[in-house]
Amino acid sequence: MKIDEVKTYWKVSDRPFYDEMNHDEKIEIHKYSEDAGLPYEFIKFSKSTV
């Protein structure tokens, strides 16, 4: 795997695919980002061609 892109969001609801997450996933992410006063990082991966 290689990291293609990292985007930082201060509101989890601004992240891509937020509407596709279920309630429990949203609560879990909030717990370790917004609720803790930390940003949320959305990391885009792809297969490495080494």
mmCIF file as Biopython writes it, N, C-alpha, C and O atoms, coordinates in Angstrom:
data_model
#
loop_
_atom_site.group_PDB
_atom_site.id
_atom_site.type_symbol
_atom_site.label_atom_id
_atom_site.label_alt_id
_atom_site.label_comp_id
_atom_site.label_asym_id
_atom_site.label_entity_id
_atom_site.label_seq_id
_atom_site.pdbx_PDB_ins_code
_atom_site.Cartn_x
_atom_site.Cartn_y
_atom_site.Cartn_z
_atom_site.occupancy
_atom_site.B_iso_or_equiv
_atom_site.auth_seq_id
_atom_site.auth_asym_id
_atom_site.pdbx_PDB_model_num
ATOM 1   N N  . MET A ? 1  ? 0.842   -1.174 0.000  1.0 0.0 1  A 1 
ATOM 2   C CA . MET A ? 1  ? 0.000   0.000  0.000  1.0 0.0 1  A 1 
ATOM 3   C C  . MET A ? 1  ? 0.889   1.239  0.000  1.0 0.0 1  A 1 
ATOM 4   O O  . MET A ? 1  ? 1.964   1.260  0.600  1.0 0.0 1  A 1 
ATOM 5   N N  . LYS A ? 2  ? 0.414   2.255  -0.682 1.0 0.0 2  A 1 
ATOM 6   C CA . LYS A ? 2  ? 1.080   3.547  -0.617 1.0 0.0 2  A 1 
ATOM 7   C C  . LYS A ? 2  ? 0.037   4.611  -0.322 1.0 0.0 2  A 1 
ATOM 8   O O  . LYS A ? 2  ? -1.132  4.471  -0.683 1.0 0.0 2  A 1 
ATOM 9   N N  . ILE A ? 3  ? 0.466   5.659  0.329  1.0 0.0 3  A 1 
ATOM 10  C CA . ILE A ? 3  ? -0.430  6.767  0.648  1.0 0.0 3  A 1 
ATOM 11  C C  . ILE A ? 3  ? -0.414  7.733  -0.528 1.0 0.0 3  A 1 
ATOM 12  O O  . ILE A ? 3  ? 0.636   8.249  -0.910 1.0 0.0 3  A 1 
ATOM 13  N N  . ASP A ? 4  ? -1.587  7.968  -1.091 1.0 0.0 4  A 1 
ATOM 14  C CA . ASP A ? 4  ? -1.720  8.885  -2.225 1.0 0.0 4  A 1 
ATOM 15  C C  . ASP A ? 4  ? -2.027  10.310 -1.783 1.0 0.0 4  A 1 
ATOM 16  O O  . ASP A ? 4  ? -1.602  11.276 -2.417 1.0 0.0 4  A 1 
ATOM 17  N N  . GLU A ? 5  ? -2.768  10.426 -0.690 1.0 0.0 5  A 1 
ATOM 18  C CA . GLU A ? 5  ? -3.227  11.757 -0.291 1.0 0.0 5  A 1 
ATOM 19  C C  . GLU A ? 5  ? -3.695  11.720 1.164  1.0 0.0 5  A 1 
ATOM 20  O O  . GLU A ? 5  ? -4.270  10.727 1.610  1.0 0.0 5  A 1 
ATOM 21  N N  . VAL A ? 6  ? -3.451  12.785 1.887  1.0 0.0 6  A 1 
ATOM 22  C CA . VAL A ? 6  ? -3.955  12.927 3.252  1.0 0.0 6  A 1 
ATOM 23  C C  . VAL A ? 6  ? -4.651  14.281 3.336  1.0 0.0 6  A 1 
ATOM 24  O O  . VAL A ? 6  ? -4.060  15.318 3.034  1.0 0.0 6  A 1 
ATOM 25  N N  . LYS A ? 7  ? -5.911  14.253 3.751  1.0 0.0 7  A 1 
ATOM 26  C CA . LYS A ? 7  ? -6.662  15.492 3.943  1.0 0.0 7  A 1 
ATOM 27  C C  . LYS A ? 7  ? -7.073  15.580 5.400  1.0 0.0 7  A 1 
ATOM 28  O O  . LYS A ? 7  ? -7.486  14.585 5.996  1.0 0.0 7  A 1 
ATOM 29  N N  . THR A ? 8  ? -6.964  16.758 5.970  1.0 0.0 8  A 1 
ATOM 30  C CA . THR A ? 8  ? -7.303  16.975 7.367  1.0 0.0 8  A 1 
ATOM 31  C C  . THR A ? 8  ? -8.610  17.762 7.461  1.0 0.0 8  A 1 
ATOM 32  O O  . THR A ? 8  ? -8.793  18.779 6.792  1.0 0.0 8  A 1 
ATOM 33  N N  . TYR A ? 9  ? -9.506  17.267 8.304  1.0 0.0 9  A 1 
ATOM 34  C CA . TYR A ? 9  ? -10.800 17.915 8.535  1.0 0.0 9  A 1 
ATOM 35  C C  . TYR A ? 9  ? -10.962 18.176 10.018 1.0 0.0 9  A 1 
ATOM 36  O O  . TYR A ? 9  ? -10.599 17.335 10.840 1.0 0.0 9  A 1 
ATOM 37  N N  . TRP A ? 10 ? -11.503 19.328 10.369 1.0 0.0 10 A 1 
ATOM 38  C CA . TRP A ? 10 ? -11.778 19.618 11.778 1.0 0.0 10 A 1 
ATOM 39  C C  . TRP A ? 10 ? -13.173 19.151 12.164 1.0 0.0 10 A 1 
ATOM 40  O O  . TRP A ? 10 ? -13.462 18.954 13.344 1.0 0.0 10 A 1 
ATOM 41  N N  . LYS A ? 11 ? -14.038 18.972 11.172 1.0 0.0 11 A 1 
ATOM 42  C CA . LYS A ? 11 ? -15.372 18.430 11.424 1.0 0.0 11 A 1 
ATOM 43  C C  . LYS A ? 11 ? -15.474 17.107 10.683 1.0 0.0 11 A 1 
ATOM 44  O O  . LYS A ? 11 ? -15.274 17.050 9.469  1.0 0.0 11 A 1 
ATOM 45  N N  . VAL A ? 12 ? -15.782 16.057 11.409 1.0 0.0 12 A 1 
ATOM 46  C CA . VAL A ? 12 ? -15.893 14.735 10.796 1.0 0.0 12 A 1 
ATOM 47  C C  . VAL A ? 12 ? -16.963 14.736 9.710  1.0 0.0 12 A 1 
ATOM 48  O O  . VAL A ? 12 ? -16.833 14.031 8.709  1.0 0.0 12 A 1 
ATOM 49  N N  . SER A ? 13 ? -18.005 15.514 9.901  1.0 0.0 13 A 1 
ATOM 50  C CA . SER A ? 13 ? -19.095 15.541 8.918  1.0 0.0 13 A 1 
ATOM 51  C C  . SER A ? 13 ? -18.663 16.123 7.574  1.0 0.0 13 A 1 
ATOM 52  O O  . SER A ? 13 ? -19.392 15.994 6.591  1.0 0.0 13 A 1 
ATOM 53  N N  . ASP A ? 14 ? -17.497 16.759 7.512  1.0 0.0 14 A 1 
ATOM 54  C CA . ASP A ? 14 ? -16.989 17.303 6.246  1.0 0.0 14 A 1 
ATOM 55  C C  . ASP A ? 14 ? -16.220 16.265 5.429  1.0 0.0 14 A 1 
ATOM 56  O O  . ASP A ? 14 ? -15.876 16.518 4.275  1.0 0.0 14 A 1 
ATOM 57  N N  . ARG A ? 15 ? -15.946 15.099 6.019  1.0 0.0 15 A 1 
ATOM 58  C CA . ARG A ? 15 ? -15.130 14.102 5.333  1.0 0.0 15 A 1 
ATOM 59  C C  . ARG A ? 15 ? -15.897 13.466 4.171  1.0 0.0 15 A 1 
ATOM 60  O O  . ARG A ? 15 ? -17.128 13.430 4.192  1.0 0.0 15 A 1 
ATOM 61  N N  . PRO A ? 16 ? -15.185 12.967 3.161  1.0 0.0 16 A 1 
ATOM 62  C CA . PRO A ? 16 ? -15.850 12.249 2.061  1.0 0.0 16 A 1 
ATOM 63  C C  . PRO A ? 16 ? -16.556 10.995 2.596  1.0 0.0 16 A 1 
ATOM 64  O O  . PRO A ? 16 ? -16.089 10.365 3.545  1.0 0.0 16 A 1 
ATOM 65  N N  . PHE A ? 17 ? -17.653 10.656 1.991  1.0 0.0 17 A 1 
ATOM 66  C CA . PHE A ? 17 ? -18.415 9.442  2.307  1.0 0.0 17 A 1 
ATOM 67  C C  . PHE A ? 17 ? -19.044 9.442  3.700  1.0 0.0 17 A 1 
ATOM 68  O O  . PHE A ? 17 ? -19.445 8.386  4.189  1.0 0.0 17 A 1 
ATOM 69  N N  . TYR A ? 18 ? -19.137 10.593 4.338  1.0 0.0 18 A 1 
ATOM 70  C CA . TYR A ? 18 ? -19.722 10.669 5.682  1.0 0.0 18 A 1 
ATOM 71  C C  . TYR A ? 18 ? -21.138 10.099 5.708  1.0 0.0 18 A 1 
ATOM 72  O O  . TYR A ? 18 ? -21.509 9.391  6.644  1.0 0.0 18 A 1 
ATOM 73  N N  . ASP A ? 19 ? -21.918 10.405 4.690  1.0 0.0 19 A 1 
ATOM 74  C CA . ASP A ? 19 ? -23.311 9.946  4.650  1.0 0.0 19 A 1 
ATOM 75  C C  . ASP A ? 19 ? -23.429 8.434  4.487  1.0 0.0 19 A 1 
ATOM 76  O O  . ASP A ? 19 ? -24.490 7.867  4.747  1.0 0.0 19 A 1 
ATOM 77  N N  . GLU A ? 20 ? -22.359 7.781  4.063  1.0 0.0 20 A 1 
ATOM 78  C CA . GLU A ? 20 ? -22.377 6.333  3.883  1.0 0.0 20 A 1 
ATOM 79  C C  . GLU A ? 20 ? -22.005 5.575  5.162  1.0 0.0 20 A 1 
ATOM 80  O O  . GLU A ? 20 ? -22.131 4.352  5.214  1.0 0.0 20 A 1 
ATOM 81  N N  . MET A ? 21 ? -21.552 6.291  6.184  1.0 0.0 21 A 1 
ATOM 82  C CA . MET A ? 21 ? -21.177 5.656  7.446  1.0 0.0 21 A 1 
ATOM 83  C C  . MET A ? 21 ? -22.419 5.396  8.291  1.0 0.0 21 A 1 
ATOM 84  O O  . MET A ? 21 ? -23.383 6.160  8.246  1.0 0.0 21 A 1 
ATOM 85  N N  . ASN A ? 22 ? -22.388 4.300  9.068  1.0 0.0 22 A 1 
ATOM 86  C CA . ASN A ? 22 ? -23.516 4.068  9.965  1.0 0.0 22 A 1 
ATOM 87  C C  . ASN A ? 22 ? -23.312 4.865  11.257 1.0 0.0 22 A 1 
ATOM 88  O O  . ASN A ? 22 ? -22.249 5.445  11.476 1.0 0.0 22 A 1 
ATOM 89  N N  . HIS A ? 23 ? -24.317 4.886  12.088 1.0 0.0 23 A 1 
ATOM 90  C CA . HIS A ? 23 ? -24.289 5.693  13.311 1.0 0.0 23 A 1 
ATOM 91  C C  . HIS A ? 23 ? -23.119 5.320  14.224 1.0 0.0 23 A 1 
ATOM 92  O O  . HIS A ? 23 ? -22.440 6.198  14.756 1.0 0.0 23 A 1 
ATOM 93  N N  . ASP A ? 24 ? -22.886 4.019  14.405 1.0 0.0 24 A 1 
ATOM 94  C CA . ASP A ? 24 ? -21.810 3.573  15.292 1.0 0.0 24 A 1 
ATOM 95  C C  . ASP A ? 24 ? -20.439 4.008  14.776 1.0 0.0 24 A 1 
ATOM 96  O O  . ASP A ? 24 ? -19.574 4.378  15.570 1.0 0.0 24 A 1 
ATOM 97  N N  . GLU A ? 25 ? -20.230 3.969  13.472 1.0 0.0 25 A 1 
ATOM 98  C CA . GLU A ? 25 ? -18.955 4.417  12.895 1.0 0.0 25 A 1 
ATOM 99  C C  . GLU A ? 25 ? -18.750 5.912  13.142 1.0 0.0 25 A 1 
ATOM 100 O O  . GLU A ? 25 ? -17.651 6.344  13.489 1.0 0.0 25 A 1 
ATOM 101 N N  . LYS A ? 26 ? -19.798 6.685  12.964 1.0 0.0 26 A 1 
ATOM 102 C CA . LYS A ? 26 ? -19.704 8.132  13.194 1.0 0.0 26 A 1 
ATOM 103 C C  . LYS A ? 26 ? -19.362 8.435  14.647 1.0 0.0 26 A 1 
ATOM 104 O O  . LYS A ? 26 ? -18.520 9.291  14.920 1.0 0.0 26 A 1 
ATOM 105 N N  . ILE A ? 27 ? -20.002 7.746  15.576 1.0 0.0 27 A 1 
ATOM 106 C CA . ILE A ? 27 ? -19.746 7.950  17.007 1.0 0.0 27 A 1 
ATOM 107 C C  . ILE A ? 27 ? -18.296 7.610  17.332 1.0 0.0 27 A 1 
ATOM 108 O O  . ILE A ? 27 ? -17.638 8.341  18.072 1.0 0.0 27 A 1 
ATOM 109 N N  . GLU A ? 28 ? -17.795 6.504  16.784 1.0 0.0 28 A 1 
ATOM 110 C CA . GLU A ? 28 ? -16.423 6.066  17.064 1.0 0.0 28 A 1 
ATOM 111 C C  . GLU A ? 28 ? -15.402 7.080  16.557 1.0 0.0 28 A 1 
ATOM 112 O O  . GLU A ? 28 ? -14.445 7.395  17.265 1.0 0.0 28 A 1 
ATOM 113 N N  . ILE A ? 29 ? -15.591 7.592  15.352 1.0 0.0 29 A 1 
ATOM 114 C CA . ILE A ? 29 ? -14.658 8.574  14.792 1.0 0.0 29 A 1 
ATOM 115 C C  . ILE A ? 29 ? -14.719 9.883  15.584 1.0 0.0 29 A 1 
ATOM 116 O O  . ILE A ? 29 ? -13.682 10.481 15.870 1.0 0.0 29 A 1 
ATOM 117 N N  . HIS A ? 30 ? -15.914 10.326 15.936 1.0 0.0 30 A 1 
ATOM 118 C CA . HIS A ? 30 ? -16.071 11.558 16.733 1.0 0.0 30 A 1 
ATOM 119 C C  . HIS A ? 30 ? -15.313 11.456 18.048 1.0 0.0 30 A 1 
ATOM 120 O O  . HIS A ? 30 ? -14.700 12.424 18.497 1.0 0.0 30 A 1 
ATOM 121 N N  . LYS A ? 31 ? -15.359 10.272 18.668 1.0 0.0 31 A 1 
ATOM 122 C CA . LYS A ? 31 ? -14.742 10.061 19.973 1.0 0.0 31 A 1 
ATOM 123 C C  . LYS A ? 31 ? -13.246 10.394 19.958 1.0 0.0 31 A 1 
ATOM 124 O O  . LYS A ? 31 ? -12.714 10.942 20.924 1.0 0.0 31 A 1 
ATOM 125 N N  . TYR A ? 32 ? -12.584 10.059 18.864 1.0 0.0 32 A 1 
ATOM 126 C CA . TYR A ? 32 ? -11.134 10.247 18.796 1.0 0.0 32 A 1 
ATOM 127 C C  . TYR A ? 32 ? -10.698 11.459 17.980 1.0 0.0 32 A 1 
ATOM 128 O O  . TYR A ? 32 ? -9.503  11.662 17.766 1.0 0.0 32 A 1 
ATOM 129 N N  . SER A ? 33 ? -11.640 12.255 17.528 1.0 0.0 33 A 1 
ATOM 130 C CA . SER A ? 33 ? -11.275 13.450 16.765 1.0 0.0 33 A 1 
ATOM 131 C C  . SER A ? 33 ? -11.997 14.672 17.334 1.0 0.0 33 A 1 
ATOM 132 O O  . SER A ? 33 ? -11.484 15.324 18.244 1.0 0.0 33 A 1 
ATOM 133 N N  . GLU A ? 34 ? -13.165 14.982 16.813 1.0 0.0 34 A 1 
ATOM 134 C CA . GLU A ? 34 ? -13.878 16.197 17.250 1.0 0.0 34 A 1 
ATOM 135 C C  . GLU A ? 34 ? -14.084 16.263 18.758 1.0 0.0 34 A 1 
ATOM 136 O O  . GLU A ? 34 ? -13.822 17.295 19.375 1.0 0.0 34 A 1 
ATOM 137 N N  . ASP A ? 35 ? -14.550 15.172 19.354 1.0 0.0 35 A 1 
ATOM 138 C CA . ASP A ? 35 ? -14.830 15.178 20.791 1.0 0.0 35 A 1 
ATOM 139 C C  . ASP A ? 35 ? -13.556 15.349 21.616 1.0 0.0 35 A 1 
ATOM 140 O O  . ASP A ? 35 ? -13.612 15.803 22.759 1.0 0.0 35 A 1 
ATOM 141 N N  . ALA A ? 36 ? -12.409 14.988 21.040 1.0 0.0 36 A 1 
ATOM 142 C CA . ALA A ? 36 ? -11.130 15.132 21.738 1.0 0.0 36 A 1 
ATOM 143 C C  . ALA A ? 36 ? -10.425 16.428 21.345 1.0 0.0 36 A 1 
ATOM 144 O O  . ALA A ? 36 ? -9.322  16.702 21.816 1.0 0.0 36 A 1 
ATOM 145 N N  . GLY A ? 37 ? -11.058 17.224 20.486 1.0 0.0 37 A 1 
ATOM 146 C CA . GLY A ? 37 ? -10.461 18.484 20.044 1.0 0.0 37 A 1 
ATOM 147 C C  . GLY A ? 37 ? -9.346  18.300 19.020 1.0 0.0 37 A 1 
ATOM 148 O O  . GLY A ? 37 ? -8.501  19.178 18.847 1.0 0.0 37 A 1 
ATOM 149 N N  . LEU A ? 38 ? -9.352  17.154 18.343 1.0 0.0 38 A 1 
ATOM 150 C CA . LEU A ? 38 ? -8.317  16.842 17.361 1.0 0.0 38 A 1 
ATOM 151 C C  . LEU A ? 38 ? -8.893  16.803 15.955 1.0 0.0 38 A 1 
ATOM 152 O O  . LEU A ? 38 ? -10.088 16.562 15.788 1.0 0.0 38 A 1 
ATOM 153 N N  . PRO A ? 39 ? -8.064  17.035 14.939 1.0 0.0 39 A 1 
ATOM 154 C CA . PRO A ? 39 ? -8.560  16.929 13.567 1.0 0.0 39 A 1 
ATOM 155 C C  . PRO A ? 39 ? -8.730  15.469 13.164 1.0 0.0 39 A 1 
ATOM 156 O O  . PRO A ? 39 ? -8.179  14.564 13.791 1.0 0.0 39 A 1 
ATOM 157 N N  . TYR A ? 40 ? -9.497  15.266 12.117 1.0 0.0 40 A 1 
ATOM 158 C CA . TYR A ? 40 ? -9.692  13.943 11.551 1.0 0.0 40 A 1 
ATOM 159 C C  . TYR A ? 40 ? -8.919  13.905 10.239 1.0 0.0 40 A 1 
ATOM 160 O O  . TYR A ? 40 ? -9.041  14.815 9.419  1.0 0.0 40 A 1 
ATOM 161 N N  . GLU A ? 41 ? -8.125  12.857 10.036 1.0 0.0 41 A 1 
ATOM 162 C CA . GLU A ? 41 ? -7.377  12.734 8.791  1.0 0.0 41 A 1 
ATOM 163 C C  . GLU A ? 41 ? -7.997  11.650 7.932  1.0 0.0 41 A 1 
ATOM 164 O O  . GLU A ? 41 ? -8.209  10.527 8.388  1.0 0.0 41 A 1 
ATOM 165 N N  . PHE A ? 42 ? -8.286  11.992 6.691  1.0 0.0 42 A 1 
ATOM 166 C CA . PHE A ? 42 ? -8.806  11.045 5.720  1.0 0.0 42 A 1 
ATOM 167 C C  . PHE A ? 42 ? -7.646  10.678 4.814  1.0 0.0 42 A 1 
ATOM 168 O O  . PHE A ? 42 ? -7.109  11.541 4.119  1.0 0.0 42 A 1 
ATOM 169 N N  . ILE A ? 43 ? -7.249  9.413  4.810  1.0 0.0 43 A 1 
ATOM 170 C CA . ILE A ? 43 ? -6.064  8.964  4.067  1.0 0.0 43 A 1 
ATOM 171 C C  . ILE A ? 43 ? -6.494  8.103  2.891  1.0 0.0 43 A 1 
ATOM 172 O O  . ILE A ? 43 ? -7.224  7.125  3.052  1.0 0.0 43 A 1 
ATOM 173 N N  . LYS A ? 44 ? -6.033  8.482  1.709  1.0 0.0 44 A 1 
ATOM 174 C CA . LYS A ? 44 ? -6.351  7.729  0.497  1.0 0.0 44 A 1 
ATOM 175 C C  . LYS A ? 44 ? -5.162  6.820  0.173  1.0 0.0 44 A 1 
ATOM 176 O O  . LYS A ? 44 ? -4.037  7.286  -0.003 1.0 0.0 44 A 1 
ATOM 177 N N  . PHE A ? 45 ? -5.436  5.517  0.098  1.0 0.0 45 A 1 
ATOM 178 C CA . PHE A ? 45 ? -4.403  4.528  -0.192 1.0 0.0 45 A 1 
ATOM 179 C C  . PHE A ? 45 ? -4.594  3.950  -1.589 1.0 0.0 45 A 1 
ATOM 180 O O  . PHE A ? 45 ? -5.679  4.023  -2.166 1.0 0.0 45 A 1 
ATOM 181 N N  . SER A ? 46 ? -3.528  3.378  -2.116 1.0 0.0 46 A 1 
ATOM 182 C CA . SER A ? 46 ? -3.629  2.589  -3.338 1.0 0.0 46 A 1 
ATOM 183 C C  . SER A ? 46 ? -2.611  1.463  -3.261 1.0 0.0 46 A 1 
ATOM 184 O O  . SER A ? 46 ? -1.732  1.466  -2.399 1.0 0.0 46 A 1 
ATOM 185 N N  . LYS A ? 47 ? -2.734  0.501  -4.168 1.0 0.0 47 A 1 
ATOM 186 C CA . LYS A ? 47 ? -1.781  -0.597 -4.202 1.0 0.0 47 A 1 
ATOM 187 C C  . LYS A ? 47 ? -0.422  -0.098 -4.657 1.0 0.0 47 A 1 
ATOM 188 O O  . LYS A ? 47 ? -0.313  0.705  -5.583 1.0 0.0 47 A 1 
ATOM 189 N N  . SER A ? 48 ? 0.593   -0.582 -3.998 1.0 0.0 48 A 1 
ATOM 190 C CA . SER A ? 48 ? 1.960   -0.233 -4.394 1.0 0.0 48 A 1 
ATOM 191 C C  . SER A ? 48 ? 2.383   -1.129 -5.546 1.0 0.0 48 A 1 
ATOM 192 O O  . SER A ? 48 ? 2.054   -2.315 -5.567 1.0 0.0 48 A 1 
ATOM 193 N N  . THR A ? 49 ? 3.093   -0.579 -6.481 1.0 0.0 49 A 1 
ATOM 194 C CA . THR A ? 49 ? 3.545   -1.369 -7.631 1.0 0.0 49 A 1 
ATOM 195 C C  . THR A ? 49 ? 5.070   -1.538 -7.577 1.0 0.0 49 A 1 
ATOM 196 O O  . THR A ? 49 ? 5.794   -1.147 -8.494 1.0 0.0 49 A 1 
ATOM 197 N N  . VAL A ? 50 ? 5.519   -2.122 -6.491 1.0 0.0 50 A 1 
ATOM 198 C CA . VAL A ? 50 ? 6.961   -2.306 -6.282 1.0 0.0 50 A 1 
ATOM 199 C C  . VAL A ? 50 ? 7.393   -3.620 -6.893 1.0 0.0 50 A 1 
ATOM 200 O O  . VAL A ? 50 ? 8.571   -3.972 -6.830 1.0 0.0 50 A 1 
#
